[in-house]
Short mmCIF file of C-alpha atoms and ligand atoms in Angstrom, two decimals:
data_model
loop_
_atom_site.label_atom_id
_atom_site.label_comp_id
_atom_site.label_asym_id
_atom_site.label_seq_id
_atom_site.Cartn_x
_atom_site.Cartn_y
_atom_site.Cartn_z
CA MET Y 611 117.42 78.16 140.77
CA ARG Y 612 114.05 77.86 142.61
CA PRO Y 613 111.90 75.02 142.50
CA LEU Y 614 108.97 77.85 141.07
CA GLN Y 615 111.55 79.32 138.98
CA PHE Y 616 112.42 75.92 137.23
CA THR Y 617 108.89 74.87 136.61
CA LEU Y 618 108.12 78.31 134.71
CA LEU Y 619 111.16 78.04 133.09
CA THR Y 620 109.98 74.57 132.12
CA CYS Y 621 106.89 75.51 130.61
CA ALA Y 622 107.88 78.47 128.98
CA LEU Y 623 110.22 76.27 126.96
CA ALA Y 624 107.62 73.83 126.53
CA HIS Y 625 105.10 75.76 125.15
CA ALA Y 626 107.74 77.63 122.60
CA VAL Y 627 108.70 74.22 121.76
CA LEU Y 628 104.82 73.38 121.14
CA GLN Y 629 104.33 76.19 119.48
CA PHE Y 630 106.96 75.79 117.11
CA ALA Y 631 105.47 72.34 116.27
CA ALA Y 632 102.15 73.62 115.51
CA ALA Y 633 103.47 76.16 113.44
CA THR Y 634 105.86 74.13 111.42
CA SER Y 635 102.95 71.45 111.03
CA ASP Y 636 100.02 73.34 109.64
CA GLU Y 637 101.26 77.17 108.88
CA ALA Y 638 102.99 76.26 106.13
CA TYR Y 639 104.46 78.96 104.24
CA PRO Y 640 102.09 80.43 101.80
CA PRO Y 641 103.33 80.45 98.11
CA PRO Y 642 104.75 83.77 96.83
CA TYR Y 643 103.37 85.50 93.87
CA GLY Y 644 102.07 83.49 91.37
CA LEU Y 645 103.62 80.25 92.17
CA ASP Y 646 102.31 77.24 93.91
CA GLN Y 647 104.93 75.08 94.05
CA PRO Y 648 107.23 74.15 96.74
CA TRP Y 649 110.29 76.13 97.20
CA THR Y 650 112.63 73.50 97.51
CA VAL Y 651 111.94 72.36 94.11
CA SER Y 652 115.32 72.61 91.77
CA THR Y 653 115.74 72.52 88.00
CA THR Y 654 116.59 69.62 85.68
CA ALA Y 655 117.75 69.47 82.19
CA ASP Y 656 113.90 68.04 81.20
CA ASP Y 657 111.83 70.80 82.94
CA ASN Y 658 113.87 73.94 82.93
CA LEU Y 659 110.99 76.40 83.38
CA VAL Y 660 110.71 75.25 87.15
CA PRO Y 661 112.09 78.71 88.89
CA VAL Y 662 114.37 77.77 91.90
CA ARG Y 663 114.31 79.95 94.91
CA ARG Y 664 117.04 79.80 97.33
CA GLU Y 665 117.80 80.34 100.90
CA VAL Y 666 121.47 80.40 100.22
CA TYR Y 667 123.85 80.94 97.43
CA GLY Y 668 127.25 80.00 96.82
CA GLY Y 669 126.81 76.32 98.77
CA GLY Y 670 125.58 78.38 102.06
CA ARG Y 671 128.84 81.29 101.33
CA ILE Y 672 125.84 83.65 100.68
CA ILE Y 673 122.18 83.58 103.52
CA ASP Y 674 119.90 85.61 102.78
CA ILE Y 675 118.28 87.18 105.52
CA SER Y 676 115.21 88.84 103.86
CA HIS Y 677 111.95 87.59 104.11
CA ARG Y 678 109.90 87.44 100.61
CA TYR Y 679 107.06 89.67 100.00
CA HIS Y 680 103.89 88.07 99.57
CA PRO Y 681 99.98 88.64 100.65
CA ASP Y 682 100.26 86.37 103.30
CA MET Y 683 102.91 87.95 105.46
CA PRO Y 684 101.95 90.09 108.73
CA SER Y 685 101.36 93.27 108.14
CA TRP Y 686 101.79 95.81 111.24
CA GLU Y 687 98.50 95.60 113.29
CA SER Y 688 96.80 93.97 110.63
CA PRO Y 689 94.76 90.48 111.51
CA ASP Y 690 94.62 89.77 107.81
CA GLY Y 691 98.55 90.37 106.46
CA LEU Y 692 99.78 92.79 103.87
CA GLY Y 693 97.09 91.37 101.35
CA ASN Y 694 97.41 91.97 97.68
CA PHE Y 695 100.16 94.99 96.91
CA LEU Y 696 101.21 93.78 93.57
CA TRP Y 697 99.25 93.64 90.38
CA LEU Y 698 99.77 93.05 86.43
CA ALA Y 699 98.92 96.47 85.17
CA LYS Y 700 100.27 95.80 81.76
CA SER Y 701 99.85 92.56 81.00
CA MET Y 702 100.68 90.40 77.44
CA LYS Y 703 97.45 88.47 77.60
CA ASN Y 704 95.89 91.65 76.77
CA GLY Y 705 97.77 93.01 73.73
CA SER Y 706 100.62 94.73 75.77
CA LEU Y 707 103.75 95.04 74.56
CA ALA Y 708 105.29 93.36 77.92
CA ASN Y 709 104.01 92.41 81.61
CA ASN Y 710 104.08 95.16 83.68
CA SER Y 711 103.63 94.88 87.75
CA GLU Y 712 102.66 97.58 89.68
CA MET Y 713 102.68 97.94 93.76
CA LYS Y 714 101.44 99.57 96.53
CA LEU Y 715 102.87 98.30 99.99
CA PRO Y 716 103.93 100.31 103.32
CA ALA Y 717 107.48 101.35 103.85
CA HIS Y 718 107.48 99.34 106.98
CA THR Y 719 106.65 96.58 105.43
CA GLY Y 720 108.39 92.73 105.70
CA THR Y 721 111.87 93.03 106.02
CA HIS Y 722 112.94 96.65 106.17
CA VAL Y 723 114.51 99.51 107.30
CA ASP Y 724 113.57 102.82 110.11
CA ALA Y 725 115.03 106.13 109.34
CA PRO Y 726 115.06 109.13 112.07
CA GLY Y 727 111.95 110.40 110.45
CA HIS Y 728 110.20 107.66 111.62
CA VAL Y 729 109.73 108.88 115.37
CA PHE Y 730 110.99 112.36 115.23
CA ASP Y 731 108.81 114.78 113.17
CA HIS Y 732 111.78 117.57 113.09
CA TYR Y 733 113.76 115.13 112.09
CA PHE Y 734 111.23 113.96 109.11
CA ASP Y 735 110.99 117.80 108.21
CA ALA Y 736 114.44 118.46 107.99
CA GLY Y 737 114.64 115.51 105.02
CA PHE Y 738 116.19 112.13 107.14
CA ASP Y 739 114.77 109.85 105.07
CA VAL Y 740 116.28 106.39 104.43
CA ASP Y 741 117.80 108.02 101.36
CA THR Y 742 120.37 109.76 103.90
CA LEU Y 743 121.24 106.21 105.81
CA ASP Y 744 124.88 105.40 106.27
CA LEU Y 745 125.91 102.14 104.29
CA ASP Y 746 129.10 101.81 106.01
CA VAL Y 747 126.32 101.17 109.15
CA LEU Y 748 124.37 98.96 107.02
CA ASN Y 749 127.48 97.07 105.32
CA GLY Y 750 130.10 95.24 107.52
CA HIS Y 751 131.10 92.79 110.30
CA ALA Y 752 128.41 91.39 112.43
CA LEU Y 753 127.27 89.44 115.33
CA LEU Y 754 124.40 87.35 115.05
CA VAL Y 755 123.10 86.71 119.07
CA ASP Y 756 120.87 84.33 120.75
CA VAL Y 757 119.18 86.36 123.00
CA PRO Y 758 117.18 84.50 126.30
CA ARG Y 759 113.91 83.66 125.46
CA ASP Y 760 111.80 84.38 128.34
CA LYS Y 761 112.52 87.57 128.67
CA ASN Y 762 111.94 90.87 126.11
CA ILE Y 763 115.21 92.53 125.56
CA THR Y 764 115.48 94.57 128.86
CA ALA Y 765 119.10 96.47 130.38
CA GLU Y 766 120.09 93.43 131.85
CA VAL Y 767 119.90 91.07 129.32
CA MET Y 768 121.81 93.32 126.94
CA LYS Y 769 123.86 93.48 129.52
CA SER Y 770 123.88 89.24 130.02
CA LEU Y 771 124.93 89.12 126.18
CA ASN Y 772 128.18 90.48 127.08
CA ILE Y 773 128.52 91.90 123.46
CA PRO Y 774 132.02 93.45 123.61
CA ARG Y 775 132.95 97.33 122.90
CA GLY Y 776 134.05 97.61 118.73
CA VAL Y 777 131.17 95.55 118.13
CA ARG Y 778 129.45 98.38 115.37
CA ARG Y 779 126.60 95.68 113.87
CA VAL Y 780 124.67 93.42 115.89
CA LEU Y 781 121.43 90.54 115.03
CA PHE Y 782 119.78 89.79 117.76
CA ARG Y 783 117.71 86.49 117.38
CA THR Y 784 114.42 86.20 119.78
CA LEU Y 785 111.65 84.31 120.52
CA ASN Y 786 110.34 85.74 117.53
CA THR Y 787 112.36 83.64 115.50
CA ASP Y 788 111.12 80.63 117.37
CA ARG Y 789 107.65 81.31 117.21
CA ARG Y 790 107.86 81.40 113.48
CA LEU Y 791 106.07 84.91 113.52
CA MET Y 792 106.92 86.78 110.88
CA TYR Y 793 105.44 83.90 108.72
CA LYS Y 794 102.26 83.93 110.32
CA LYS Y 795 100.02 86.15 108.58
CA ALA Y 796 97.97 87.78 111.44
CA PHE Y 797 99.94 90.47 113.67
CA ASP Y 798 101.03 89.79 117.15
CA THR Y 799 101.54 92.08 119.42
CA SER Y 800 103.37 89.71 121.90
CA TYR Y 801 106.49 89.62 120.15
CA VAL Y 802 110.20 90.09 121.97
CA GLY Y 803 111.41 93.59 120.98
CA PHE Y 804 113.72 96.08 122.58
CA MET Y 805 112.09 97.43 126.53
CA ARG Y 806 113.06 101.43 127.12
CA ASP Y 807 116.03 100.34 129.54
CA GLY Y 808 117.29 97.73 127.08
CA ALA Y 809 117.75 100.39 124.40
CA GLN Y 810 118.75 103.10 126.87
CA TRP Y 811 121.63 100.39 127.80
CA LEU Y 812 122.45 99.63 124.14
CA VAL Y 813 123.16 103.76 123.37
CA ASP Y 814 125.15 104.32 126.77
CA ASN Y 815 126.94 100.99 127.04
CA THR Y 816 127.86 99.50 123.20
CA ASP Y 817 129.40 100.73 120.37
CA ILE Y 818 126.26 99.40 118.34
CA LYS Y 819 124.88 101.26 115.60
CA LEU Y 820 123.08 98.58 113.53
CA VAL Y 821 120.86 96.76 115.51
CA GLY Y 822 118.75 94.08 113.68
CA VAL Y 823 115.31 92.27 115.17
CA ASP Y 824 112.94 89.35 113.66
CA TYR Y 825 110.22 91.02 113.87
CA LEU Y 826 108.53 94.19 112.38
CA SER Y 827 109.69 96.34 115.29
CA VAL Y 828 112.83 96.77 117.55
CA ALA Y 829 110.53 98.18 120.15
CA ALA Y 830 108.82 95.49 122.22
CA PHE Y 831 104.80 96.67 121.87
CA ASP Y 832 104.45 97.82 125.20
CA ASP Y 833 107.74 99.96 124.76
CA LEU Y 834 107.03 101.08 121.58
CA ILE Y 835 107.43 105.09 120.91
CA PRO Y 836 109.69 105.06 123.88
CA SER Y 837 112.67 102.55 122.45
CA HIS Y 838 112.66 103.55 119.13
CA LEU Y 839 112.79 107.40 120.33
CA VAL Y 840 116.02 106.02 122.60
CA LEU Y 841 118.08 104.07 119.60
CA LEU Y 842 116.82 107.15 117.07
CA GLU Y 843 117.24 110.19 118.84
CA GLY Y 844 121.29 110.38 118.39
CA ARG Y 845 121.08 109.77 114.55
CA GLU Y 846 124.02 107.27 114.28
CA ILE Y 847 121.62 103.92 114.93
CA ILE Y 848 120.06 101.66 112.05
CA LEU Y 849 116.91 99.94 112.64
CA VAL Y 850 116.62 96.52 110.52
CA GLU Y 851 113.63 95.12 111.36
CA GLY Y 852 111.88 91.68 110.09
CA LEU Y 853 114.91 89.78 109.54
CA LYS Y 854 114.57 86.28 108.93
CA LEU Y 855 116.82 84.25 110.86
CA ASP Y 856 115.75 80.95 111.24
CA ASP Y 857 118.56 78.69 110.73
CA VAL Y 858 121.52 80.34 110.66
CA GLU Y 859 124.31 79.92 113.09
CA ALA Y 860 124.85 82.47 116.06
CA GLY Y 861 128.30 83.93 115.18
CA THR Y 862 130.60 86.51 112.91
CA TYR Y 863 129.49 87.37 109.74
CA SER Y 864 129.70 89.97 107.03
CA VAL Y 865 125.90 91.82 106.71
CA HIS Y 866 125.02 93.50 103.52
CA CYS Y 867 121.81 95.28 103.61
CA LEU Y 868 120.78 98.06 100.84
CA PRO Y 869 117.05 100.07 101.02
CA LEU Y 870 116.13 101.72 98.15
CA ARG Y 871 116.79 105.49 97.81
CA LEU Y 872 113.00 106.60 98.73
CA VAL Y 873 113.38 110.71 99.42
CA GLY Y 874 111.24 111.66 102.28
CA ALA Y 875 110.08 107.98 103.30
CA GLU Y 876 111.44 107.55 106.61
CA GLY Y 877 110.67 103.22 106.21
CA SER Y 878 112.24 101.40 103.55
CA PRO Y 879 111.93 97.73 102.14
CA ILE Y 880 115.48 96.37 102.48
CA ARG Y 881 117.33 93.23 101.29
CA CYS Y 882 119.84 91.89 103.75
CA ILE Y 883 122.35 89.37 103.35
CA LEU Y 884 124.69 87.44 105.31
CA ILE Y 885 128.02 86.61 103.66
CA LYS Y 886 130.50 83.89 105.85
C1 LIG J 1386 103.53 87.82 80.81
O1 LIG J 1386 104.48 87.43 79.67
C2 LIG J 1386 104.87 86.18 79.14
C3 LIG J 1386 105.96 86.22 77.99
O2 LIG J 1386 107.11 87.17 78.26
C4 LIG J 1386 103.39 85.75 78.83
O3 LIG J 1386 103.37 84.48 77.93
C5 LIG J 1386 102.26 86.08 79.56
O4 LIG J 1386 100.71 85.30 79.12
C6 LIG J 1386 102.04 87.11 80.32
N1 LIG J 1386 101.24 86.71 81.76
C7 LIG J 1386 100.49 87.80 81.20
C8 LIG J 1386 99.26 87.21 82.33
O5 LIG J 1386 99.48 88.52 80.49
C1 LIG J 1387 92.66 91.47 80.74
O1 LIG J 1387 91.30 92.19 80.76
C2 LIG J 1387 90.53 91.96 81.06
C3 LIG J 1387 89.22 92.26 80.86
O2 LIG J 1387 89.55 93.84 80.95
C4 LIG J 1387 90.41 91.44 82.57
O3 LIG J 1387 89.03 91.24 82.62
C5 LIG J 1387 91.33 90.61 82.78
O4 LIG J 1387 91.98 90.93 84.35
C6 LIG J 1387 92.35 91.53 81.99
N1 LIG J 1387 93.81 90.14 82.77
C7 LIG J 1387 95.06 90.00 83.07
C8 LIG J 1387 96.15 89.27 82.72
O5 LIG J 1387 95.50 91.69 83.15
C1 LIG J 1388 107.81 90.66 125.63
O1 LIG J 1388 106.40 91.90 125.97
C2 LIG J 1388 105.26 91.83 124.78
C3 LIG J 1388 104.35 93.22 125.06
O2 LIG J 1388 105.13 94.15 124.84
C4 LIG J 1388 104.64 90.72 125.78
O3 LIG J 1388 103.62 90.26 125.55
C5 LIG J 1388 105.32 89.68 125.57
O4 LIG J 1388 104.98 88.43 126.26
C6 LIG J 1388 106.60 89.82 126.58
N1 LIG J 1388 107.58 88.66 126.02
C7 LIG J 1388 108.20 87.71 127.23
C8 LIG J 1388 109.12 86.96 126.45
O5 LIG J 1388 108.58 88.18 127.96
#
């Protein structure tokens, strides 16, 4: 490695670490809808009205890799986050028999899935919506891999990952996780994603049918549409975006992702878990 390269890499790493430190210290993940307590609280016998919010279940056997939906989560190209998407349309305090919330949110919010109709109009018209996605692809053995932190996902990066043939589901953890981008309200175009040649390499040289990433788009902003086109054209690959991959060891798991059966929608919020 030449000295210049070394210096650049060192700077990039130091920068990432600094950003990470800043993100964890002063941008605490905002409290979710209706709750202003820390999320790590646990129930005690005396105070059983305190809800428990978990990242893992069953002593770590089940890992939740979905993000919580809340007003301060990032939303595509919005500087102000998702905003209020959920409201109490009927409330017991106002005499209703029960509390009933309503919501309105873009189909590609938070942890979500893309269907082929997202970038192909003729697929959209033909009905390739999220209800037609193959649950066999969305559920099964999966590999969680760490992508080099200094590049977008190019053909060269894909090649360097050495993902064996036969692997059908891969979750790609990138610099986005280190930068905690999914916990920042302002949309950030500098997120890491697939460049067109990386997407093409995946299609041509791997058996991957489930592609999971850790920010709102599988494609780098600079190759937004080209990368989506390459991945979705064959209608075999399913894209799961906005995954929460913090504090999970790289390795093999069983992944389980279930979209809503939204007829006519080219995207859907999705709940994804890993089982050890
Ligand atoms: C919602 O329902 C609970 C009872 O389940 C009631 O105590 C509460 O006041 C209601 N909340 C509002 C905002 O109406
Ligand atoms: C109850 O109704 C009042 C008057 O319409 C409104 O201002 C208030 O926000 C409502 N409260 C809830 C919890 O729906
Ligand atoms: C990835 O690409 C984006 C543009 O889409 C760019 O802003 C960012 O710096 C790139 N990230 C890395 C690590 O090269």
